[in-house]
Coordinates of C-alpha atoms in Angstrom, one line a residue:
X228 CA 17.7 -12.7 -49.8
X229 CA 17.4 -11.1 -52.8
X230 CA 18.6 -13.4 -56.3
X231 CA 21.4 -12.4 -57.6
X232 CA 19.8 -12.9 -61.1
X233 CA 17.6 -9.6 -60.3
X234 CA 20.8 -7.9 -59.5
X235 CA 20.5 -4.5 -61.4
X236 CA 22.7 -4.1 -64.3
X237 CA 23.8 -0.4 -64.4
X238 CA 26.8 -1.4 -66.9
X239 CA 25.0 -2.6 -69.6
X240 CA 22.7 -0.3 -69.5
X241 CA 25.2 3.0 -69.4
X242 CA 27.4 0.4 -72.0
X243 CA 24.3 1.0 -74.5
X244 CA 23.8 4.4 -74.0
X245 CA 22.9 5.4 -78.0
X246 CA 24.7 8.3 -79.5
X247 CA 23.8 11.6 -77.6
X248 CA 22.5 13.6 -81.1
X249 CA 20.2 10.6 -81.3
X250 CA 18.4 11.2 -78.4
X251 CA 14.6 12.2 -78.6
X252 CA 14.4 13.5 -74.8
X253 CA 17.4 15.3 -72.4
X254 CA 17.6 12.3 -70.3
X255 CA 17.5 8.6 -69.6
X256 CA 16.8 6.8 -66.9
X257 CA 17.5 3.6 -65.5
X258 CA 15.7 2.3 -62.0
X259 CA 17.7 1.1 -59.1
X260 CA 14.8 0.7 -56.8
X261 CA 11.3 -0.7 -58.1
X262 CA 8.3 0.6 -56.6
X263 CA 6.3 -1.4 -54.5
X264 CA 2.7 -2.3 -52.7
X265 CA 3.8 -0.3 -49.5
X266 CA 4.6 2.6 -52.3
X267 CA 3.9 1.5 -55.8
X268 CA 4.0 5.8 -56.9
X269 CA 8.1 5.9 -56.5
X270 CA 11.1 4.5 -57.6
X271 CA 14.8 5.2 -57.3
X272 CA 16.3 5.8 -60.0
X273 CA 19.8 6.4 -62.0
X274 CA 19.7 9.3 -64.9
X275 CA 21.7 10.1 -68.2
X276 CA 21.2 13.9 -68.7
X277 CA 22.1 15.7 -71.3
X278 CA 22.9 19.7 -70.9
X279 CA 23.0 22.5 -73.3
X280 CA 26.5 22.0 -74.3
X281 CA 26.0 18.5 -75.9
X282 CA 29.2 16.9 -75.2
X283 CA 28.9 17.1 -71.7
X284 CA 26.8 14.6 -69.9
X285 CA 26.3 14.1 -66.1
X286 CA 24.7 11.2 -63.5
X287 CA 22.1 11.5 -61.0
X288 CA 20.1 9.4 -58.8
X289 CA 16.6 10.4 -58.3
X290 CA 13.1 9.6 -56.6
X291 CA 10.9 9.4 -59.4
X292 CA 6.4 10.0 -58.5
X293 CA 4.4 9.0 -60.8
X294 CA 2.8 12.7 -60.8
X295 CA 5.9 13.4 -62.6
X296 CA 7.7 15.1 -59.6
X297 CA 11.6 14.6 -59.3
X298 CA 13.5 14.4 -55.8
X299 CA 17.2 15.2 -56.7
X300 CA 19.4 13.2 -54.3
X301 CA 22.7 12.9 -55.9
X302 CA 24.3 14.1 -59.0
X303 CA 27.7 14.2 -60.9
X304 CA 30.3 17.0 -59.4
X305 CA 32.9 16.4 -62.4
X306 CA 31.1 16.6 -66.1
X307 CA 31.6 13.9 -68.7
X308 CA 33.1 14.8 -71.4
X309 CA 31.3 13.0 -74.3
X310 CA 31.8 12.5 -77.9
X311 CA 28.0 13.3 -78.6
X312 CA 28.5 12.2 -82.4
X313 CA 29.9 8.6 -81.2
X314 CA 27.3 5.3 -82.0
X315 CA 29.0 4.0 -78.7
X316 CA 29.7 7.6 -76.5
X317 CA 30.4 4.6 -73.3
X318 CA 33.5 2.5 -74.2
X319 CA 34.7 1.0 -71.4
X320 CA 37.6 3.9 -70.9
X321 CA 34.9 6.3 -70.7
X322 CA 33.3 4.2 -67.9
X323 CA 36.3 3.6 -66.0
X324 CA 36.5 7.3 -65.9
X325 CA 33.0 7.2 -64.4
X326 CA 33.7 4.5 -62.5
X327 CA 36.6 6.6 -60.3
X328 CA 34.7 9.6 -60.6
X329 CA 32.1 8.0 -58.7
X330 CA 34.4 6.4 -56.1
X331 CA 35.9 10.1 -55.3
X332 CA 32.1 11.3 -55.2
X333 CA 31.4 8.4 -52.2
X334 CA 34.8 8.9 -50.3
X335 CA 33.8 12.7 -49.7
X336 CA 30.7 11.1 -47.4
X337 CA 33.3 10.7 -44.6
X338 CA 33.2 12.5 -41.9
X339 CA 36.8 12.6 -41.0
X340 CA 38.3 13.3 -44.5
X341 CA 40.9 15.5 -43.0
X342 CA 43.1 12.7 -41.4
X343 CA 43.5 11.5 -44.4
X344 CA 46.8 12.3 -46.9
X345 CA 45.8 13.0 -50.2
X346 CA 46.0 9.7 -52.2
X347 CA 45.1 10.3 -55.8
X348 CA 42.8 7.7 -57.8
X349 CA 44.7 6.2 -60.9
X350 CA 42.9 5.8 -64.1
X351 CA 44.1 2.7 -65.1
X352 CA 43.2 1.0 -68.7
X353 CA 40.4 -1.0 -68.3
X354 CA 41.9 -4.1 -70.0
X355 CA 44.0 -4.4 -66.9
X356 CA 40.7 -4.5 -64.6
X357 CA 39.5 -7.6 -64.4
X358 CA 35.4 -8.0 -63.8
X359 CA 35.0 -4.1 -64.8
X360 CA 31.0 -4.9 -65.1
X361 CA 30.6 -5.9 -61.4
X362 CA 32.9 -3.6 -60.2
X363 CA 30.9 -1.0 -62.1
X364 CA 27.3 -2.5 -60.6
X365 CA 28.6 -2.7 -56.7
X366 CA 29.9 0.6 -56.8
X367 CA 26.6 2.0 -58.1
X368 CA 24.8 0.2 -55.6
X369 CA 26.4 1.5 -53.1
X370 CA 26.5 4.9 -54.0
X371 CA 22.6 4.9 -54.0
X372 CA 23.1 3.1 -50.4
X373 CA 25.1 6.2 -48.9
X374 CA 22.9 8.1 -50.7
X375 CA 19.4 7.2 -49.4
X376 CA 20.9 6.7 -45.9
X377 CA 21.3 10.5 -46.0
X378 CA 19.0 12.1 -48.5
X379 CA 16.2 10.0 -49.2
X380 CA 12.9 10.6 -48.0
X381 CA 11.5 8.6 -44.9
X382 CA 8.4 7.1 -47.0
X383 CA 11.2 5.5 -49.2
X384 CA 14.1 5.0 -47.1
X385 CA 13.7 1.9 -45.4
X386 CA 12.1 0.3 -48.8
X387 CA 14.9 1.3 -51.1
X388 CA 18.3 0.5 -48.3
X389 CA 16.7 -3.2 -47.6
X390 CA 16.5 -3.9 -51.3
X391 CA 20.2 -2.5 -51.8
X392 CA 21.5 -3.8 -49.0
X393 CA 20.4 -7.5 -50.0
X394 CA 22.0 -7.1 -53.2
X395 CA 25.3 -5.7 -51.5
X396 CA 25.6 -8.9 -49.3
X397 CA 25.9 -11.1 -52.1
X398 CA 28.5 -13.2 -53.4
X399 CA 28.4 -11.7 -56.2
X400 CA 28.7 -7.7 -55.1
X401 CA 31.2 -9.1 -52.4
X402 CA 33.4 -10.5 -54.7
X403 CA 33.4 -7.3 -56.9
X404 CA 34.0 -5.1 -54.1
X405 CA 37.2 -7.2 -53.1
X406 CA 38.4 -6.2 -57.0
X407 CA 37.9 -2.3 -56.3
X408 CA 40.0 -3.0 -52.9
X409 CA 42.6 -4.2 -55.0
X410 CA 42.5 -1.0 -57.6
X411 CA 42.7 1.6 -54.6
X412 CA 45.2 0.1 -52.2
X413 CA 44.8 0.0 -48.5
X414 CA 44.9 3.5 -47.9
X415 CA 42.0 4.0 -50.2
X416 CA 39.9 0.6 -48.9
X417 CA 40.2 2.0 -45.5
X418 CA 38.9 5.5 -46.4
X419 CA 36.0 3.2 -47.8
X420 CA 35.4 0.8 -45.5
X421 CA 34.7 4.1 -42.9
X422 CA 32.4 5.8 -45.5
X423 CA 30.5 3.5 -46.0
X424 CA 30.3 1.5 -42.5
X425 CA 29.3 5.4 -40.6
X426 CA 26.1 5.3 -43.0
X427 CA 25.5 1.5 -42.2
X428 CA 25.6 2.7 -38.5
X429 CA 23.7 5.2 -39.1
X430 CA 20.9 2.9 -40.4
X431 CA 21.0 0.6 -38.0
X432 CA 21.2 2.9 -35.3
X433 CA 17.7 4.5 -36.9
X434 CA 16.2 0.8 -37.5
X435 CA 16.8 0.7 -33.8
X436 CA 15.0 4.2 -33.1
X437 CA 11.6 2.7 -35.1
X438 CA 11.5 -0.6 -33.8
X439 CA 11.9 -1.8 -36.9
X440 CA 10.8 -5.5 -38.0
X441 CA 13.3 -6.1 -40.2
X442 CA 16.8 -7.3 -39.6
X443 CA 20.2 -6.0 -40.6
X444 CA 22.2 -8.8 -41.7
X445 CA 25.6 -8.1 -39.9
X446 CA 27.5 -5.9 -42.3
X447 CA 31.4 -7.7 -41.8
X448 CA 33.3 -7.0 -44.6
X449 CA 36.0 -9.5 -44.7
X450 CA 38.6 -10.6 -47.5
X451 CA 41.6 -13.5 -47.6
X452 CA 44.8 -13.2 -49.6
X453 CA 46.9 -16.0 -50.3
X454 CA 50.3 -14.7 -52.0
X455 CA 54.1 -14.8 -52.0
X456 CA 54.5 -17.0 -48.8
X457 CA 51.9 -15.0 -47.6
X458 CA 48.3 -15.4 -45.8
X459 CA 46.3 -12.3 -45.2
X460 CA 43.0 -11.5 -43.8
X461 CA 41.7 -7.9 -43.8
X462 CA 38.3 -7.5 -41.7
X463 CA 35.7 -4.6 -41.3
X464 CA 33.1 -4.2 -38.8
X465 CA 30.7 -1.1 -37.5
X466 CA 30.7 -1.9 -33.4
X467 CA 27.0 -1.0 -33.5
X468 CA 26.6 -4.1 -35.7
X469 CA 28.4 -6.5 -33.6
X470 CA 26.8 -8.8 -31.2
X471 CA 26.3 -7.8 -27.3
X472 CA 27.3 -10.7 -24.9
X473 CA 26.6 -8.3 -21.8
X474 CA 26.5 -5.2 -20.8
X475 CA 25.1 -3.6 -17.2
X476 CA 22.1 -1.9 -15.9
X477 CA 21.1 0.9 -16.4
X478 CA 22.3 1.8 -19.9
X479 CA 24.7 4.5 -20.3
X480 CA 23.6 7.8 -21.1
X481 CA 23.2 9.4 -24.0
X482 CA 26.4 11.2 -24.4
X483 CA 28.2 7.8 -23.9
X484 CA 25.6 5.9 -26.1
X485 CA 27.0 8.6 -29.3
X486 CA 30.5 8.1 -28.2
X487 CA 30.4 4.2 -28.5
X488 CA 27.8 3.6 -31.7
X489 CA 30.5 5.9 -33.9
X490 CA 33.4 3.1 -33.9
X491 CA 34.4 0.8 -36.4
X492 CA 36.2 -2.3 -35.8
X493 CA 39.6 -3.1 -38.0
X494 CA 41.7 -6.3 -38.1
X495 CA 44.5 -7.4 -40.3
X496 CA 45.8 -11.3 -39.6
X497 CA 48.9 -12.1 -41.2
X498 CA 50.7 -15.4 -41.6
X499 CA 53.9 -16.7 -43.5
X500 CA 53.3 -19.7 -44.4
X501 CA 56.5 -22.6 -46.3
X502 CA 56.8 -26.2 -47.2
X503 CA 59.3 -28.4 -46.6
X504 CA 59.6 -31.7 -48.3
X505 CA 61.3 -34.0 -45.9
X506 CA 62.0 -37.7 -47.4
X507 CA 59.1 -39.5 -46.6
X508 CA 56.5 -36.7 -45.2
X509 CA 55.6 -33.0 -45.6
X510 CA 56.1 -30.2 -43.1
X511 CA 53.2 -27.5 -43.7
X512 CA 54.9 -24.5 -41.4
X513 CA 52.6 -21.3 -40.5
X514 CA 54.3 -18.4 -38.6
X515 CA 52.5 -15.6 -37.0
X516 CA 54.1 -12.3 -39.0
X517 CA 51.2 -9.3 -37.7
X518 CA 47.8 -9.5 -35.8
X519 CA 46.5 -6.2 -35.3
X520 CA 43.1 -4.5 -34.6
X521 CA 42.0 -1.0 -33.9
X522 CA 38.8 0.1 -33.0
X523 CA 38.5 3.7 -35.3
X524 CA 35.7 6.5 -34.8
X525 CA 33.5 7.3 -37.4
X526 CA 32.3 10.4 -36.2
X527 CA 34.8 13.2 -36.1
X528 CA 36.8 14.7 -32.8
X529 CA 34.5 18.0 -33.0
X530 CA 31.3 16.0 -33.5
X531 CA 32.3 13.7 -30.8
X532 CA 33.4 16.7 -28.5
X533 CA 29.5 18.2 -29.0
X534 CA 27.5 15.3 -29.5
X535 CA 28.9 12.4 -26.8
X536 CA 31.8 11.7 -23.9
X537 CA 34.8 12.5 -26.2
X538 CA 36.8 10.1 -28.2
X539 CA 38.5 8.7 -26.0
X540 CA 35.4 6.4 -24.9
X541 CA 35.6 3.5 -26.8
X542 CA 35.8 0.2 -26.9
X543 CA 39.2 -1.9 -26.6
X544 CA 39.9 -5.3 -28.0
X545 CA 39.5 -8.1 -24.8
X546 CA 40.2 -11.6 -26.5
X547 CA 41.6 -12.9 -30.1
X548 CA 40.6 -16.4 -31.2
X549 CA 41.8 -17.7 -34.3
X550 CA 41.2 -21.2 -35.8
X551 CA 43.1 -22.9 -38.7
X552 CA 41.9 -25.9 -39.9
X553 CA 42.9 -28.3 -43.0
X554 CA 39.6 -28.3 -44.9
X555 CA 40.4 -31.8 -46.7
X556 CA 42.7 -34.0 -44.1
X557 CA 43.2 -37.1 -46.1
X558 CA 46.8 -37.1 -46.2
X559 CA 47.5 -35.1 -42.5
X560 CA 49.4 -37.0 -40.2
X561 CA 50.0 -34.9 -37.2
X562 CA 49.5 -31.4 -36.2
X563 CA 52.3 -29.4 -33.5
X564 CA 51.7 -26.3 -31.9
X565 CA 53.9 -24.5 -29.5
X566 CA 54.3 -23.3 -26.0
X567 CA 52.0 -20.5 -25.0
X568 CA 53.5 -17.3 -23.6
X569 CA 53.1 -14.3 -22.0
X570 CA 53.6 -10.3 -22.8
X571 CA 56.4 -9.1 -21.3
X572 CA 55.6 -8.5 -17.5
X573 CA 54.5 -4.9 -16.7
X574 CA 54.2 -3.0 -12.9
X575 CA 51.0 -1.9 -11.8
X576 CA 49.9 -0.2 -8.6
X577 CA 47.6 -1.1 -6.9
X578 CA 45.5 0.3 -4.4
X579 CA 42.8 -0.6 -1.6
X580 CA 41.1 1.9 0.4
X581 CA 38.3 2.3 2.6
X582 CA 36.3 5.7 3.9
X583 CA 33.0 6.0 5.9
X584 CA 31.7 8.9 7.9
X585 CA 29.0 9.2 10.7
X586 CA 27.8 12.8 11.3
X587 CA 24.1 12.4 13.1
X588 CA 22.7 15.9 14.5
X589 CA 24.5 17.2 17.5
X590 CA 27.5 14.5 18.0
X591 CA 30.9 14.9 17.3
X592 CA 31.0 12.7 14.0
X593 CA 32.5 9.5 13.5
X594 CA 35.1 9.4 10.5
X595 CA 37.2 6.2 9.5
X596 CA 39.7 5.8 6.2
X597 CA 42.2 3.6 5.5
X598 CA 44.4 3.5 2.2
X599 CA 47.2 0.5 1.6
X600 CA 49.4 1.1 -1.5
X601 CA 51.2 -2.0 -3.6
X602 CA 53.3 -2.7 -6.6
X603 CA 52.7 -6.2 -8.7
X604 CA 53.8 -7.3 -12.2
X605 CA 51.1 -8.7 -14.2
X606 CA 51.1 -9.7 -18.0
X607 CA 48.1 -8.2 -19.1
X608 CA 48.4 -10.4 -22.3
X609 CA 48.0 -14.0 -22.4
X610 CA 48.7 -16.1 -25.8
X611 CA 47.9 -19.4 -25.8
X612 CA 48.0 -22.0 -28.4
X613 CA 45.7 -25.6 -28.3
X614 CA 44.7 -28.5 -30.9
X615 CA 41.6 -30.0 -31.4
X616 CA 41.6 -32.4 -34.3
X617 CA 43.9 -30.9 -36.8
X618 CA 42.5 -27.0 -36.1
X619 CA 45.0 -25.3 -34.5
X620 CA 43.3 -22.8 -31.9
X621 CA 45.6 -19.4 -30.8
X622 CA 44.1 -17.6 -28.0
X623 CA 45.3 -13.4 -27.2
X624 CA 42.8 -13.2 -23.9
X625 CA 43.8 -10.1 -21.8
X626 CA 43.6 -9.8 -18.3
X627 CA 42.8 -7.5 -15.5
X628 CA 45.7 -6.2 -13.8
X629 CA 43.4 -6.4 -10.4
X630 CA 44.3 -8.9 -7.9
X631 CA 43.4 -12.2 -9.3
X632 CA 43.7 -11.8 -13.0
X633 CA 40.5 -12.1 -14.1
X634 CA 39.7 -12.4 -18.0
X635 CA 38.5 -8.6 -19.0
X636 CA 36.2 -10.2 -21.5
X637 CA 34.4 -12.7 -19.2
X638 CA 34.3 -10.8 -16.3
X639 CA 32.9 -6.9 -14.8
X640 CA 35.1 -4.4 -13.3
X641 CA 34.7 -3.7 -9.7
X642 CA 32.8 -0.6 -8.6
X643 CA 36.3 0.6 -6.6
X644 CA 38.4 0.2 -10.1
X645 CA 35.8 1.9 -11.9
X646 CA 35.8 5.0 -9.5
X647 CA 40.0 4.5 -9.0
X648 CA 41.7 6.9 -11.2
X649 CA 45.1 4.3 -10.6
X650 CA 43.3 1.5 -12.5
X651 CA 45.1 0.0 -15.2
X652 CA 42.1 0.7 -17.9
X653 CA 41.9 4.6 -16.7
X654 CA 43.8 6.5 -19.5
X655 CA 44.9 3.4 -20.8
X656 CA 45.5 5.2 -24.6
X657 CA 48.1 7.9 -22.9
X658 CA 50.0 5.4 -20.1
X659 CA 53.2 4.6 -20.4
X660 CA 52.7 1.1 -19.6
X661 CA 49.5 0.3 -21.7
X662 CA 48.1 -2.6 -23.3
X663 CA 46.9 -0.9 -26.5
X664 CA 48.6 1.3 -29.1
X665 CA 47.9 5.1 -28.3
X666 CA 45.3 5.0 -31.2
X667 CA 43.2 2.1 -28.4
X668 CA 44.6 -1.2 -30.7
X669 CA 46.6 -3.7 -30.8
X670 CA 49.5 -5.6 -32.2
X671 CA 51.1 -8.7 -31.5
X672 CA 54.0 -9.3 -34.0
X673 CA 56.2 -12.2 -34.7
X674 CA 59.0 -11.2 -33.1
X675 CA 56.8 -11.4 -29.9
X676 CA 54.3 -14.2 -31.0
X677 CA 57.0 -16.0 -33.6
X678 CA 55.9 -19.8 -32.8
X679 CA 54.6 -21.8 -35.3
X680 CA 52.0 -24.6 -36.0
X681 CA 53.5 -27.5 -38.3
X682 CA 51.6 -29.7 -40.2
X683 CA 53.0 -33.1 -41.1
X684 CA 51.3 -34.5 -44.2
X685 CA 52.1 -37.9 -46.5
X686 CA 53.8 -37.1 -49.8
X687 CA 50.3 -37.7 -51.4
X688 CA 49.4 -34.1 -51.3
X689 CA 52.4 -33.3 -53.4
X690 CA 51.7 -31.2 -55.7
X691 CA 48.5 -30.4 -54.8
X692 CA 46.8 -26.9 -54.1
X693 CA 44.9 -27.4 -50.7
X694 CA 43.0 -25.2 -48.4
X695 CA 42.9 -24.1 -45.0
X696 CA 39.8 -22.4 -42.8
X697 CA 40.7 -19.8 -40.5
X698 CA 38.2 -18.4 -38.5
X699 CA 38.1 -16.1 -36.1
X700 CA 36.4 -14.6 -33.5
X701 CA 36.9 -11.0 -31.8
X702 CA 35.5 -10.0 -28.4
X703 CA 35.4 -6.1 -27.8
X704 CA 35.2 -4.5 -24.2
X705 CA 34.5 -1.0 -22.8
X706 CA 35.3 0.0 -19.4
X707 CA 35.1 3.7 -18.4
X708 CA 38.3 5.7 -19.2
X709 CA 38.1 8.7 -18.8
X710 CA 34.1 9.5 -18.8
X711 CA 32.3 9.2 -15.2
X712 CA 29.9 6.0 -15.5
X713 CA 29.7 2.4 -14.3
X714 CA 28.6 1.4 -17.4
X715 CA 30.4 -1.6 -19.3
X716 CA 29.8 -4.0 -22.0
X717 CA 31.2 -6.7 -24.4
X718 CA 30.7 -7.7 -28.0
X719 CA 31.5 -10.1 -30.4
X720 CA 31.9 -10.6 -33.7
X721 CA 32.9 -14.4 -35.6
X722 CA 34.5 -14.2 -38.9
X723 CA 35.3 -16.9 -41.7
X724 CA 38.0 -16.8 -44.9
X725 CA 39.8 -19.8 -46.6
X726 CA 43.2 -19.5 -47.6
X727 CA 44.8 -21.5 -50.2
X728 CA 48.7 -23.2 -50.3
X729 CA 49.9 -25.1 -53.1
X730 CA 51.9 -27.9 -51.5
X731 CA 55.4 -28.0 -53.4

């Protein structure tokens, strides 16, 4: 991975940007990309350019040759207005109006922009924002990501996204790209997170296509809040990116393939979280408030409608598995955890049936079939809660409503379920009786999943700001819904945060 030392500095260089009557040539350029041995004649890069009315100034990110040719791959849709006889034209207003101009100019790479209510941008002062620099330098970055995922050329492409993406998965950019969450709300950040994760799939799924050598590290984008009584962990994953456990053979097709790449995984954890100072020990008290996870397409409905098996063929979450753990235990004295439970039981019928035929040449034919018909209750949510050590481990597995139970996660569906149009995961967005919200997620509240996990600690962490682990890890599942296949898979994807509580 790439130093963050070498991380490119587009704020100081746009900071220093001399007075525009000054200049000797129309534009200045700053390079994102260096060229290299593979292709030492090009580089990416980001311009300053003037035009003929001199207080108007615009961006643009480039391939620059070495035979002096220009490639055009991005460029400014709202002018600058500049003061052109200012010593310092960029204060840092001037770039926080860059800065949002930019962020619009990103957001209009989704491909679903119409589901979206129109949210407008605030232009806030820029004392109020605090790491304006990074903020500045990650949003840049990736910018010129999106960008070359769609308009570079091949010869460059794969060069120029490895070297951006190993600055993106920083700690650094990471951390800078939490702070922009923060400025645009959640509606925003989830507008974002879909931009920018549908040209991540679409790189990976061209890495795939070349057989490329190098890797993609996985591109989870995951942040922790701890405020207000409060924990909060907001996660975002492209499905493409997320590990395969199994999956059958033969593949799917390659209507189905388009259908399931074009999804994006979404989870928000919430916890509320008091203390209670007893007279010779410390309860530490965490109560589930929201868990929910969707699985959201990328790709729109009429993309999806020409391209692969519809929208409704996606992937469903099959297992939850959270972890909290103490980081330092010195002063923990016990951990509790509570019964686990059930969702409330739901009716499902279910069906057995059996059909053959014998038709040789000149007989009379042989046919047999048999169908038997029966209603069960099943839960087809399971929480449970465990403790190893002081972790407390909760568990959301869902089942197969089948006879037998089986864990959907672990397990395959049957050939007969598959080709049943009764089984409980056959228009299992639409049913009545579902286990996922119509959009194909899920939510398990408090009111539901209210039990808590106490932590009994010795008075000698009074006072004292201490930190908890939670880590999680998410299996996804898709069986056929509505789409004719017997194909089926599984994926996973393991998350970490830390979460801070000031004990008083």
């Amino acid at each position: 991975m790439m130093s963050e030392k070498k991380f490119p500095d587009v704020f100081t260089w746009i900071q220093n940007i001399p007075q525009i009557t000054k200049w000797r040539t129309t534009s200045l350029s700053f390079c994102i990309c260096p060229s290299t041995s593979e292709f030492p004649n090009s580089t990416l890069n980001l311009i300053a350019q003037k035009s003929p009315n001199p207080s108007v100034l615009t961006f643009s990110i480039i391939v620059q040759s070495n035979n002096h040719s220009t490639l055009y791959l991005w460029t400014t849709k709202q002018d600058l207005n500049i003061n052109p006889n200012s010593p310092n034209p960029f204060d840092e207003q001037t770039i926080v109006s860059l800065l949002f101009n930019i962020v619009e100019s990103i957001l209009t790479y989704t491909s679903n922009s119409s589901n979206y209510s129109t949210i407008k941008i605030s232009n806030p002062d820029s004392s109020k924002i605090d790491g304006l620099k990074d903020i500045i330098n990650a949003v840049i970055l990736t910018l010129s990501f999106i960008v070359c995922v769609y308009e570079a050329p091949l010869y460059l492409r794969e060069n120029c996204l490895n070297t951006l993406k190993n600055h993106l998965v920083t700690c650094h950019a990471r951390q800078a790209t939490v702070s922009l969450m923060k400025l645009l709300g959640s509606n925003l950040e989830e507008q974002w997170m879909r931009t920018v994760n549908l040209a991540l799939t679409n790189w990976i799924i061209e890495q795939r296509r070349c057989e490329s050598t190098k890797t993609t590290t996985t591109p989870l984008f995951s942040y922790a809040v701890s405020a207000y009584g409060l924990w909060k962990v907001q996660l975002y994953c492209p499905v493409e990116a997320m590990e395969v456990e199994r999956s059958s053979n033969p593949t799917a097709d390659s209507r189905l393939l388009f259908s399931l790449k074009f999804n994006q995984l979404e989870g928000v954890m919430q916890f509320n979280h008091k203390v209670v100072v007893r007279d010779k020990w410390i309860d530490v008290i965490v109560k589930i408030d929201n868990i929910r996870y969707d699985v959201i397409k990328l790709a729109n409905e009429k993309l999806m409608s020409r391209r692969g098996a519809g929208e409704h063929e996606k992937h469903f979450p099959s297992r939850i598995s959270l972890q909290l753990t103490p980081t330092l235990q010195t002063d923990f004295i016990s951990v509790s955890v509570s019964k686990s439970s059930n969702n409330p039981g739901r009716e499902f019928e279910v069906e057995r049936s059996i059909e053959g035929s014998f038709d040789p040449p000149n007989s009379l034919g042989l046919r047999v079939a048999g169908r038997e018909a029966s209603t069960m209750t099943m839960t087809p949510w399971k929480f449970e809660q465990s403790v190893l050590g002081y972790t407390a481990n909760l568990n959301w597995i869902l089942y197969d409503s089948s006879v037998g139970g089986r864990e959907v996660f672990s397990t395959k569906p049957s050939r007969f379920s598959i080709m049943s149009p009764r089984s409980w995961f056959k228009d299992r967005y639409a049913r009545a009786y579902r286990s996922f919200t119509r959009r194909g997620g899920v939510i398990f509240a408090g009111d539901e999943y209210g039990e808590s996990v106490v932590w009994k600690i010795g008075k000698g962490a009074l006072g004292r700001t201490m930190e908890w682990e939670i880590k999680g890890f998410i299996w996804l599942t898709y069986w056929p819904n509505k789409y004719k296949t017997f194909y089926h898979e599984t994926r996973r994807l393991e998350f970490t945060q830390l979460l801070n509580l000031t004990i008083a």
